[in-house]
PDB file of C-alpha atoms in Angstrom:
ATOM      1  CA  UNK A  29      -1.383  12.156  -9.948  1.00 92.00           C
ATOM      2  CA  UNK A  30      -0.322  13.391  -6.098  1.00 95.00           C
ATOM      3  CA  UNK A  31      -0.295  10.571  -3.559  1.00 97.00           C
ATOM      4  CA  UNK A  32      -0.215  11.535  -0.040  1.00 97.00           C
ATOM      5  CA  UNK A  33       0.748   8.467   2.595  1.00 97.00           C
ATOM      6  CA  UNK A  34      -0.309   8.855   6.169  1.00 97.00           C
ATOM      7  CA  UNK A  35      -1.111   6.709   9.260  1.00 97.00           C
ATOM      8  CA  UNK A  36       2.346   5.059  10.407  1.00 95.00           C
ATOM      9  CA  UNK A  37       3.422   5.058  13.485  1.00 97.00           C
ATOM     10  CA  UNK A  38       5.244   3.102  16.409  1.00 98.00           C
ATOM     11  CA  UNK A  39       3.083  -0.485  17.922  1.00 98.00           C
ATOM     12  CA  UNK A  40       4.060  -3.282  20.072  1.00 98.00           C
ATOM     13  CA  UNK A  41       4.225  -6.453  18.552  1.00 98.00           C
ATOM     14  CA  UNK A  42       0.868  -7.803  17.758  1.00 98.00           C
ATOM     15  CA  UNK A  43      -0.356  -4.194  17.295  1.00 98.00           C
ATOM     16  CA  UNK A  44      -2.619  -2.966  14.464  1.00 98.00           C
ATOM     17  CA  UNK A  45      -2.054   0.433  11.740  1.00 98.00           C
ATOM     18  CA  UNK A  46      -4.155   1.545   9.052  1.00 98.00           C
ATOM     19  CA  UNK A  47      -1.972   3.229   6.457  1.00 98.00           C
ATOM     20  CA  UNK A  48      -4.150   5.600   4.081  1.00 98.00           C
ATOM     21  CA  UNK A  49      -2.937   7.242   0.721  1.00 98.00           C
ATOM     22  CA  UNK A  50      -5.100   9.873  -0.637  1.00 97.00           C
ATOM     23  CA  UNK A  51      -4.991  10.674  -3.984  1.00 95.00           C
ATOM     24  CA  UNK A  52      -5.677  13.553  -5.839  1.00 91.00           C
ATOM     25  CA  UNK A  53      -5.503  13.809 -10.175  1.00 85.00           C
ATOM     26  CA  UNK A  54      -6.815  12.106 -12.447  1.00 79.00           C
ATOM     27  CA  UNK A  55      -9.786   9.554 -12.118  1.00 81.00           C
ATOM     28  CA  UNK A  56      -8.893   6.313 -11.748  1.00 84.00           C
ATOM     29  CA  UNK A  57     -11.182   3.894 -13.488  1.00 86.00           C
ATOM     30  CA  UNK A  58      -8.419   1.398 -14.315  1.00 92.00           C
ATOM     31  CA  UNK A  59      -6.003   1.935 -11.988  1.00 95.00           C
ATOM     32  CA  UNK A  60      -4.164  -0.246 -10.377  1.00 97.00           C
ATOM     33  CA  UNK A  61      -3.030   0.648  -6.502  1.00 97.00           C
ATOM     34  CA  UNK A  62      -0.721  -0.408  -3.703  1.00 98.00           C
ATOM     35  CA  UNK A  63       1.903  -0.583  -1.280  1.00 98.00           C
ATOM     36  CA  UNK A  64       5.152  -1.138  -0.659  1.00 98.00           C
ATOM     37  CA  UNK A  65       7.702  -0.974   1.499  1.00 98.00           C
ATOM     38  CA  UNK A  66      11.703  -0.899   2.286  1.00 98.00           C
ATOM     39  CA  UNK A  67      13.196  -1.789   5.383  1.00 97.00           C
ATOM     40  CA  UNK A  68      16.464  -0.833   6.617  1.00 92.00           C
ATOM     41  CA  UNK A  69      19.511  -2.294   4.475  1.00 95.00           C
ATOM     42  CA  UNK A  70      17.070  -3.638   2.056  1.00 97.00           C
ATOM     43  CA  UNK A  71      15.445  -3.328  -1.249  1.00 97.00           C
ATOM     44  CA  UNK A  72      12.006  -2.065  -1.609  1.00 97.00           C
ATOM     45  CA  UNK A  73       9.554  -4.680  -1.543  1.00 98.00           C
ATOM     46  CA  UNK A  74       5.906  -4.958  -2.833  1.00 98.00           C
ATOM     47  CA  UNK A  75       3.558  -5.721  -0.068  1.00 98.00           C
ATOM     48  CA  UNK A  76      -0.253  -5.697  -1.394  1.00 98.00           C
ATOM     49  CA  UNK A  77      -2.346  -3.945  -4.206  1.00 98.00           C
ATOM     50  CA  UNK A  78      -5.963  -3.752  -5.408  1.00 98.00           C
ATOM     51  CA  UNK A  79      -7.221  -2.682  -8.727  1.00 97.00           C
ATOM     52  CA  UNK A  80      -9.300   0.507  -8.456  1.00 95.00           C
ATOM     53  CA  UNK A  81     -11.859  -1.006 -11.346  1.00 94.00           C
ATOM     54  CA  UNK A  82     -13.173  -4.060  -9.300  1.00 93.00           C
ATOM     55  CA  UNK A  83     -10.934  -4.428  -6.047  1.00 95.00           C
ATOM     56  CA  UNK A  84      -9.076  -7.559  -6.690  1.00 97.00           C
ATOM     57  CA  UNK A  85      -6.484  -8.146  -4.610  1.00 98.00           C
ATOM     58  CA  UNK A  86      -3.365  -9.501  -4.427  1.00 98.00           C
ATOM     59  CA  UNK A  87      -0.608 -10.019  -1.391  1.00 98.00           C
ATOM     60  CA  UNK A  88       2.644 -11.090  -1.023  1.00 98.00           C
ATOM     61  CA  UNK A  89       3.067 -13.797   1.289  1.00 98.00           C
ATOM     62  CA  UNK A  90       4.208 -12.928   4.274  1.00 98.00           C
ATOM     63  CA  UNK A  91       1.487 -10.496   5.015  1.00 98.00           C
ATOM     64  CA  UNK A  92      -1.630 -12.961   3.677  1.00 98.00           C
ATOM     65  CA  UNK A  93      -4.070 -13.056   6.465  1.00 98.00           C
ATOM     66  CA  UNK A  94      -2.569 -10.363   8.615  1.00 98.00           C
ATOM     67  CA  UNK A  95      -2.836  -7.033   5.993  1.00 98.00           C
ATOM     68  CA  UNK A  96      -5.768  -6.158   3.950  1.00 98.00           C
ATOM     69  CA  UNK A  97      -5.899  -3.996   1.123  1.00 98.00           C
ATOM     70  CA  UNK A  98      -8.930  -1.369   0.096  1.00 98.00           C
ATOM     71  CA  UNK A  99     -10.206   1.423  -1.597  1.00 97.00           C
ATOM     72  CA  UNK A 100     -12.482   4.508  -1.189  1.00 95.00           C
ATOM     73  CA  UNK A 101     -13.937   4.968  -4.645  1.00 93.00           C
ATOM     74  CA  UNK A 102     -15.287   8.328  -3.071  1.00 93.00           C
ATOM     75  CA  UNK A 103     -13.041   9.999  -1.759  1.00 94.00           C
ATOM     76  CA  UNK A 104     -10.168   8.285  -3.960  1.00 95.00           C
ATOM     77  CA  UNK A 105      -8.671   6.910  -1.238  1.00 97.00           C
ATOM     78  CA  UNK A 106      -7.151   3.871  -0.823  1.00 98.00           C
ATOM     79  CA  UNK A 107      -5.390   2.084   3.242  1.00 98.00           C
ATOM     80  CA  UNK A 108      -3.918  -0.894   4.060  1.00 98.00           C
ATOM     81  CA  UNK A 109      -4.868  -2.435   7.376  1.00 98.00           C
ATOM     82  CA  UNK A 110      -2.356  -3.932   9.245  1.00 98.00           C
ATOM     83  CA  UNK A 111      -3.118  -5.951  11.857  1.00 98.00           C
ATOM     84  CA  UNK A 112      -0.910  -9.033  14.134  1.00 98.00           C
ATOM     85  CA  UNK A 113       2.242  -6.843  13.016  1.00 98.00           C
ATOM     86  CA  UNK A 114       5.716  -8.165  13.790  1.00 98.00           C
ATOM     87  CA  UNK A 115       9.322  -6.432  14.081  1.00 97.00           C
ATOM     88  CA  UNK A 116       9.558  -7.826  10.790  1.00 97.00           C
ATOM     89  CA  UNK A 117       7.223  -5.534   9.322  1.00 98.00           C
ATOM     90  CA  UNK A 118       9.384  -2.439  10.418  1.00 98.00           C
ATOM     91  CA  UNK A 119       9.873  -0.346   7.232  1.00 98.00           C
ATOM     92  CA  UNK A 120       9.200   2.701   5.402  1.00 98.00           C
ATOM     93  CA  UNK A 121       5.627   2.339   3.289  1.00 98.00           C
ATOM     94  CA  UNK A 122       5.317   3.211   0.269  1.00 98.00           C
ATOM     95  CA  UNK A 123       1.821   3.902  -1.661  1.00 98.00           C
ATOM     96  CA  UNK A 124       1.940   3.912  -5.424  1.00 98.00           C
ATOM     97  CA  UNK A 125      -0.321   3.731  -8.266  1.00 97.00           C
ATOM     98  CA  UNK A 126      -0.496   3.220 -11.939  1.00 96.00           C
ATOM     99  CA  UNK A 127      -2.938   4.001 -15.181  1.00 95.00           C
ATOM    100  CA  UNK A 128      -3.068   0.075 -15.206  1.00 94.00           C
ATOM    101  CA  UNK A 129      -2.383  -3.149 -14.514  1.00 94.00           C
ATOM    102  CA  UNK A 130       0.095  -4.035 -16.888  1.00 95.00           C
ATOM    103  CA  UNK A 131       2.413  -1.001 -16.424  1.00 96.00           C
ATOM    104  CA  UNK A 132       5.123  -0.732 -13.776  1.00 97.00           C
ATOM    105  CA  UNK A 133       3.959   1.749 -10.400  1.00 97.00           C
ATOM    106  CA  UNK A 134       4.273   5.651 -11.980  1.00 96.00           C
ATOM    107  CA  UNK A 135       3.555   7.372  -9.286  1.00 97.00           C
ATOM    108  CA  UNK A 136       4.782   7.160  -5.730  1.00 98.00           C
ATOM    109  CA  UNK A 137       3.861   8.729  -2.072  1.00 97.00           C
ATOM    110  CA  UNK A 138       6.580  10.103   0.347  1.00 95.00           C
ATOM    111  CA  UNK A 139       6.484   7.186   2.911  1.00 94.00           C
ATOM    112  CA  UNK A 140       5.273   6.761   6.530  1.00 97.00           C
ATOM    113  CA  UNK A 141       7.454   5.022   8.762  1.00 98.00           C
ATOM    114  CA  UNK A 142       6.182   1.632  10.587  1.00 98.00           C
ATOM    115  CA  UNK A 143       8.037   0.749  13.446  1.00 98.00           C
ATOM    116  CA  UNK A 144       7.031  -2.376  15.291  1.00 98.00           C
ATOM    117  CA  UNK A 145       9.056  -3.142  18.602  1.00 97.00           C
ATOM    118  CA  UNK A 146       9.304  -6.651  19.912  1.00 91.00           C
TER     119      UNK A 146
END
């Protein structure tokens, strides 16, 4: 499995992205999918993810009701919207994926960088 991140990008507080990953391997019936990120000085951090069989969701908290997670069953795609961003959300994102959802995140994309000035 290739994952290929695009879609950051530089916005003023308040500002919107959509990040996409497009992936390319193996189907991925029962996959789970998602996102996460490391800012500057700190550890990686998950942000959302959605299971590729029947799109649940889940979030961590500080980006519940501002970021939302999907999938393109089609064209094996899967973005995260990001809207209402804040200098806090300035990091390097990360798209990852695994054969399911008990198994820790196998494969990993190359990052896009999110910058979000105050």
């Amino acid at each position: 499995v290739q994952l290929q991140a695009s879609g950051g990008g530089l916005v003023q507080t308040g500002g919107s992205l959509r990040l996409s990953c497009a992936a390319s391997g193996r189907t991925f019936n029962n996959y789970k999918v998602g996102w996460f990120r490391q800012a500057p000085g700190k550890e990686r951090e998950f942000v959302a993810r959605i299971l590729w069989s029947d799109s649940t969701t889940s979030y961590t908290e500080s980006v519940k009701g501002r970021f939302t997670i999907s999938r393109d069953i089609a064209k094996k795609t899967f973005h995260l919207q990001m809207n209402d961003l804040k200098p806090e959300d300035t990091a390097v994102y990360y798209c990852a994926a695994a054969r399911n959802r008990f198994l820790n995140y196998e494969y990993w994309g190359q990052g896009t960088q999110v910058t979000v000035s105050s």
